[in-house]
Amino acid sequence: MSPKRQPTWFLSHGGGPWPYMDGPFRHHFGPLEAALQAMPGQLPEPPKAVLMVSGHWETPGGFEVMSSPQPGMVYDYGGFPAHTYSVVYPAPGSPELAARVQQLLAEANLPCSPNPAQGFDHGAFVPMAVMYPQAQVPMVQLSLQLGEQADVHLALGRALAPLRDEGVLIIGSGLSYHNLRMFGPEGARPSQQFDAWLQATLALSGTARSDALLRWTEAPSARQAHPRAEHLIPLMVAVGAAEHDTATCPYHQTDFFGGLTVSSFRLG
């Protein structure tokens, strides 16, 4: 029996290694934690693997795909408790999926090379630790191409679309609002304005949605919400891989860290 088609997701993954902490910082993420815990039950069947595109891995000149069968860890955060620099998310990699990604990207004339040394960054292992705490689902990370080109990453998603019918769950992991200098009450208005634009844009269908995303810098408060776009660009991949599917918003919070509005989206 053929696998059932998987949806794609864009996740707002939160901040730092929050699932590995307790206390007030952890409590900020209660609604996000509940949404992530619910995700596996919203899939048509358990995925054979996850292809994760995280805003925390950018490579110049082309894409790179994690090719190790047992990836290590990348602790790409600072100022957190000592124990969070030794946590391990022991999901296996998948050299087979990495090779399939390279094949699909080659067919689309998108440069991609294997990276056997890359480990899981926190944009990948943080949401997965909540979704699949037993680390039973193989995960492969695919980099963003440095440069923030929305069109390139929409094309990347289109190239990856066949994986959805092969049992692979494609996840873009970032944050719908990511301005660390306005990460509190002062970010309330720009985050709300940009989120409202995202909600309206994701409600569009087909090429109208993609065309609007290409012009994301024209959205209200766009550059206040994303001074750099690396936490938004994973959305382009998720949309490109499900370009003609309906989008829904399974996670929406308006009091994130003192009043920020943040969202996640599912397509298909």
GROMACS .gro file of C-alpha atoms in nm:
model
  268
    1MET     CA    1   0.000   0.000   0.000
    2SER     CA    2   0.134   0.342  -0.094
    3PRO     CA    3   0.192   0.595   0.184
    4LYS     CA    4  -0.076   0.855   0.239
    5ARG     CA    5   0.018   1.206   0.132
    6GLN     CA    6   0.169   1.405   0.417
    7PRO     CA    7   0.092   1.772   0.475
    8THR     CA    8   0.366   2.030   0.511
    9TRP     CA    9   0.413   2.255   0.812
   10PHE     CA   10   0.568   2.587   0.901
   11LEU     CA   11   0.644   2.589   1.273
   12SER     CA   12   0.718   2.877   1.504
   13HIS     CA   13   0.966   2.681   1.715
   14GLY     CA   14   1.004   2.913   2.014
   15GLY     CA   15   1.330   3.023   2.174
   16GLY     CA   16   1.644   2.836   2.272
   17PRO     CA   17   1.629   2.490   2.431
   18TRP     CA   18   1.298   2.555   2.608
   19PRO     CA   19   1.168   2.193   2.627
   20TYR     CA   20   1.476   2.106   2.835
   21MET     CA   21   1.407   2.375   3.097
   22ASP     CA   22   1.168   2.438   3.385
   23GLY     CA   23   1.030   2.747   3.551
   24PRO     CA   24   0.898   3.077   3.412
   25PHE     CA   25   1.090   3.062   3.084
   26ARG     CA   26   0.941   2.721   3.002
   27HIS     CA   27   0.592   2.842   3.089
   28HIS     CA   28   0.603   3.100   2.808
   29PHE     CA   29   0.580   2.808   2.567
   30GLY     CA   30   0.276   2.630   2.708
   31PRO     CA   31   0.044   2.693   2.410
   32LEU     CA   32   0.321   2.607   2.163
   33GLU     CA   33   0.400   2.289   2.353
   34ALA     CA   34   0.037   2.180   2.337
   35ALA     CA   35   0.022   2.251   1.962
   36LEU     CA   36   0.341   2.054   1.894
   37GLN     CA   37   0.224   1.761   2.106
   38ALA     CA   38  -0.096   1.749   1.899
   39MET     CA   39   0.082   1.744   1.563
   40PRO     CA   40   0.151   1.370   1.528
   41GLY     CA   41  -0.218   1.297   1.580
   42GLN     CA   42  -0.307   1.534   1.298
   43LEU     CA   43  -0.109   1.342   1.037
   44PRO     CA   44  -0.270   1.086   0.804
   45GLU     CA   45  -0.023   0.823   0.926
   46PRO     CA   46   0.313   0.821   1.106
   47PRO     CA   47   0.581   0.963   0.877
   48LYS     CA   48   0.864   0.744   0.753
   49ALA     CA   49   1.096   1.039   0.807
   50VAL     CA   50   1.100   1.414   0.863
   51LEU     CA   51   1.278   1.654   0.630
   52MET     CA   52   1.349   1.959   0.843
   53VAL     CA   53   1.437   2.300   0.698
   54SER     CA   54   1.550   2.515   0.990
   55GLY     CA   55   1.613   2.887   0.998
   56HIS     CA   56   1.931   2.809   1.191
   57TRP     CA   57   2.122   2.648   0.905
   58GLU     CA   58   2.216   2.865   0.607
   59THR     CA   59   2.480   2.775   0.346
   60PRO     CA   60   2.634   2.994   0.075
   61GLY     CA   61   2.620   2.909  -0.292
   62GLY     CA   62   2.373   2.624  -0.274
   63PHE     CA   63   2.193   2.382  -0.045
   64GLU     CA   64   2.341   2.116   0.180
   65VAL     CA   65   2.166   1.809   0.314
   66MET     CA   66   2.256   1.619   0.628
   67SER     CA   67   2.381   1.277   0.525
   68SER     CA   68   2.498   1.112   0.848
   69PRO     CA   69   2.311   0.804   0.970
   70GLN     CA   70   2.361   0.925   1.329
   71PRO     CA   71   2.373   1.306   1.337
   72GLY     CA   72   2.526   1.489   1.631
   73MET     CA   73   2.406   1.805   1.803
   74VAL     CA   74   2.457   2.178   1.740
   75TYR     CA   75   2.405   2.398   2.046
   76ASP     CA   76   2.346   2.720   1.858
   77TYR     CA   77   2.224   2.933   2.147
   78GLY     CA   78   2.380   3.123   2.434
   79GLY     CA   79   2.310   3.215   2.795
   80PHE     CA   80   2.111   2.907   2.891
   81PRO     CA   81   2.171   2.663   3.181
   82ALA     CA   82   2.477   2.441   3.151
   83HIS     CA   83   2.278   2.120   3.117
   84THR     CA   84   2.122   2.242   2.791
   85TYR     CA   85   2.463   2.216   2.622
   86SER     CA   86   2.475   1.842   2.672
   87VAL     CA   87   2.121   1.739   2.579
   88VAL     CA   88   2.095   1.480   2.303
   89TYR     CA   89   1.807   1.419   2.067
   90PRO     CA   90   1.900   1.073   1.938
   91ALA     CA   91   1.686   1.050   1.625
   92PRO     CA   92   1.855   0.858   1.345
   93GLY     CA   93   1.941   1.026   1.019
   94SER     CA   94   1.860   0.879   0.679
   95PRO     CA   95   2.128   0.865   0.411
   96GLU     CA   96   1.861   0.727   0.179
   97LEU     CA   97   1.642   1.033   0.222
   98ALA     CA   98   1.946   1.259   0.183
   99ALA     CA   99   2.024   1.091  -0.150
  100ARG     CA  100   1.663   1.127  -0.263
  101VAL     CA  101   1.671   1.500  -0.177
  102GLN     CA  102   1.986   1.543  -0.383
  103GLN     CA  103   1.822   1.362  -0.675
  104LEU     CA  104   1.510   1.581  -0.666
  105LEU     CA  105   1.712   1.900  -0.641
  106ALA     CA  106   1.940   1.794  -0.926
  107GLU     CA  107   1.633   1.738  -1.143
  108ALA     CA  108   1.523   2.094  -1.058
  109ASN     CA  109   1.870   2.238  -1.130
  110LEU     CA  110   1.914   2.338  -0.767
  111PRO     CA  111   2.268   2.280  -0.635
  112CYS     CA  112   2.285   2.050  -0.334
  113SER     CA  113   2.572   1.866  -0.168
  114PRO     CA  114   2.582   1.616   0.120
  115ASN     CA  115   2.711   1.723   0.460
  116PRO     CA  116   2.807   1.425   0.678
  117ALA     CA  117   2.923   1.647   0.967
  118GLN     CA  118   2.611   1.858   1.023
  119GLY     CA  119   2.423   1.793   1.348
  120PHE     CA  120   2.072   1.881   1.462
  121ASP     CA  121   2.037   2.252   1.544
  122HIS     CA  122   1.779   2.376   1.791
  123GLY     CA  123   1.537   2.477   1.516
  124ALA     CA  124   1.516   2.104   1.446
  125PHE     CA  125   1.562   1.916   1.771
  126VAL     CA  126   1.353   2.151   1.989
  127PRO     CA  127   1.017   2.099   1.813
  128MET     CA  128   1.092   1.733   1.746
  129ALA     CA  129   1.168   1.671   2.115
  130VAL     CA  130   0.811   1.778   2.189
  131MET     CA  131   0.646   1.610   1.890
  132TYR     CA  132   0.839   1.284   1.910
  133PRO     CA  133   1.006   1.262   2.253
  134GLN     CA  134   1.109   0.902   2.188
  135ALA     CA  135   1.309   1.018   1.882
  136GLN     CA  136   1.170   0.727   1.682
  137VAL     CA  137   1.126   0.913   1.352
  138PRO     CA  138   1.436   0.954   1.132
  139MET     CA  139   1.517   1.318   1.061
  140VAL     CA  140   1.726   1.483   0.791
  141GLN     CA  141   1.800   1.854   0.781
  142LEU     CA  142   1.824   2.056   0.463
  143SER     CA  143   1.988   2.398   0.471
  144LEU     CA  144   1.854   2.728   0.355
  145GLN     CA  145   2.052   2.900   0.081
  146LEU     CA  146   2.213   3.212   0.220
  147GLY     CA  147   2.061   3.524   0.069
  148GLU     CA  148   1.695   3.517   0.173
  149GLN     CA  149   1.559   3.465  -0.181
  150ALA     CA  150   1.191   3.379  -0.147
  151ASP     CA  151   1.172   3.262  -0.509
  152VAL     CA  152   1.459   3.014  -0.469
  153HIS     CA  153   1.300   2.862  -0.162
  154LEU     CA  154   0.956   2.837  -0.317
  155ALA     CA  155   1.127   2.651  -0.602
  156LEU     CA  156   1.299   2.432  -0.345
  157GLY     CA  157   0.964   2.339  -0.197
  158ARG     CA  158   0.822   2.256  -0.540
  159ALA     CA  159   1.117   2.028  -0.607
  160LEU     CA  160   1.064   1.847  -0.276
  161ALA     CA  161   0.689   1.798  -0.322
  162PRO     CA  162   0.713   1.433  -0.438
  163LEU     CA  163   0.845   1.338  -0.095
  164ARG     CA  164   0.499   1.399   0.050
  165ASP     CA  165   0.373   1.090  -0.135
  166GLU     CA  166   0.673   0.890  -0.014
  167GLY     CA  167   0.588   0.913   0.355
  168VAL     CA  168   0.811   1.213   0.432
  169LEU     CA  169   0.686   1.501   0.646
  170ILE     CA  170   0.836   1.832   0.528
  171ILE     CA  171   0.869   2.090   0.806
  172GLY     CA  172   0.989   2.447   0.778
  173SER     CA  173   1.101   2.559   1.122
  174GLY     CA  174   1.139   2.927   1.207
  175LEU     CA  175   0.931   3.192   1.380
  176SER     CA  176   0.660   3.408   1.228
  177TYR     CA  177   0.801   3.708   1.417
  178HIS     CA  178   1.176   3.726   1.481
  179ASN     CA  179   1.316   4.057   1.594
  180LEU     CA  180   1.520   3.999   1.908
  181ARG     CA  181   1.559   4.376   1.965
  182MET     CA  182   1.181   4.407   1.988
  183PHE     CA  183   1.105   4.082   2.167
  184GLY     CA  184   0.851   4.198   2.419
  185PRO     CA  185   0.569   4.453   2.451
  186GLU     CA  186   0.737   4.687   2.200
  187GLY     CA  187   0.696   4.415   1.938
  188ALA     CA  188   0.325   4.370   1.996
  189ARG     CA  189   0.202   4.599   1.719
  190PRO     CA  190   0.446   4.499   1.441
  191SER     CA  191   0.399   4.129   1.520
  192GLN     CA  192   0.020   4.167   1.506
  193GLN     CA  193   0.034   4.361   1.180
  194PHE     CA  194   0.265   4.114   1.011
  195ASP     CA  195   0.072   3.815   1.142
  196ALA     CA  196  -0.253   3.959   1.005
  197TRP     CA  197  -0.087   3.984   0.665
  198LEU     CA  198   0.039   3.627   0.694
  199GLN     CA  199  -0.308   3.499   0.783
  200ALA     CA  200  -0.464   3.675   0.484
  201THR     CA  201  -0.186   3.565   0.249
  202LEU     CA  202  -0.191   3.201   0.354
  203ALA     CA  203  -0.568   3.201   0.299
  204LEU     CA  204  -0.506   3.264  -0.071
  205SER     CA  205  -0.470   2.967  -0.303
  206GLY     CA  206  -0.220   2.846  -0.559
  207THR     CA  207   0.001   3.091  -0.739
  208ALA     CA  208  -0.179   3.391  -0.585
  209ARG     CA  209  -0.043   3.288  -0.245
  210SER     CA  210   0.305   3.226  -0.381
  211ASP     CA  211   0.309   3.557  -0.567
  212ALA     CA  212   0.210   3.743  -0.251
  213LEU     CA  213   0.487   3.572  -0.054
  214LEU     CA  214   0.740   3.684  -0.313
  215ARG     CA  215   0.647   4.040  -0.213
  216TRP     CA  216   0.660   3.979   0.161
  217THR     CA  217   0.885   4.280   0.224
  218GLU     CA  218   0.590   4.503   0.121
  219ALA     CA  219   0.374   4.366   0.404
  220PRO     CA  220   0.288   4.586   0.704
  221SER     CA  221   0.579   4.590   0.953
  222ALA     CA  222   0.766   4.334   0.742
  223ARG     CA  223   1.118   4.443   0.829
  224GLN     CA  224   1.026   4.515   1.190
  225ALA     CA  225   0.903   4.159   1.213
  226HIS     CA  226   1.202   4.016   1.025
  227PRO     CA  227   1.515   4.236   1.011
  228ARG     CA  228   1.669   3.922   0.860
  229ALA     CA  229   1.443   3.671   0.694
  230GLU     CA  230   1.603   3.340   0.792
  231HIS     CA  231   1.316   3.258   1.032
  232LEU     CA  232   1.053   3.335   0.766
  233ILE     CA  233   1.212   3.169   0.462
  234PRO     CA  234   1.130   2.813   0.583
  235LEU     CA  235   0.766   2.910   0.523
  236MET     CA  236   0.845   2.945   0.152
  237VAL     CA  237   0.964   2.584   0.142
  238ALA     CA  238   0.650   2.454   0.313
  239VAL     CA  239   0.428   2.656   0.077
  240GLY     CA  240   0.620   2.556  -0.235
  241ALA     CA  241   0.584   2.187  -0.148
  242ALA     CA  242   0.206   2.224  -0.105
  243GLU     CA  243   0.138   2.510  -0.343
  244HIS     CA  244  -0.220   2.419  -0.428
  245ASP     CA  245  -0.327   2.296  -0.084
  246THR     CA  246  -0.538   2.478   0.171
  247ALA     CA  247  -0.357   2.635   0.466
  248THR     CA  248  -0.479   2.628   0.825
  249CYS     CA  249  -0.338   2.784   1.142
  250PRO     CA  250  -0.313   2.521   1.418
  251TYR     CA  251  -0.111   2.745   1.652
  252HIS     CA  252  -0.181   3.115   1.712
  253GLN     CA  253  -0.071   3.304   2.022
  254THR     CA  254  -0.116   3.674   2.095
  255ASP     CA  255   0.063   3.694   2.432
  256PHE     CA  256   0.395   3.533   2.343
  257PHE     CA  257   0.671   3.692   2.555
  258GLY     CA  258   0.474   3.991   2.672
  259GLY     CA  259   0.240   4.049   2.380
  260LEU     CA  260   0.389   3.913   2.058
  261THR     CA  261   0.163   3.750   1.802
  262VAL     CA  262   0.307   3.430   1.653
  263SER     CA  263   0.161   3.151   1.440
  264SER     CA  264   0.229   2.816   1.276
  265PHE     CA  265   0.068   2.693   0.955
  266ARG     CA  266  -0.024   2.358   0.806
  267LEU     CA  267  -0.077   2.305   0.433
  268GLY     CA  268  -0.270   2.005   0.314
   0.00000   0.00000   0.00000
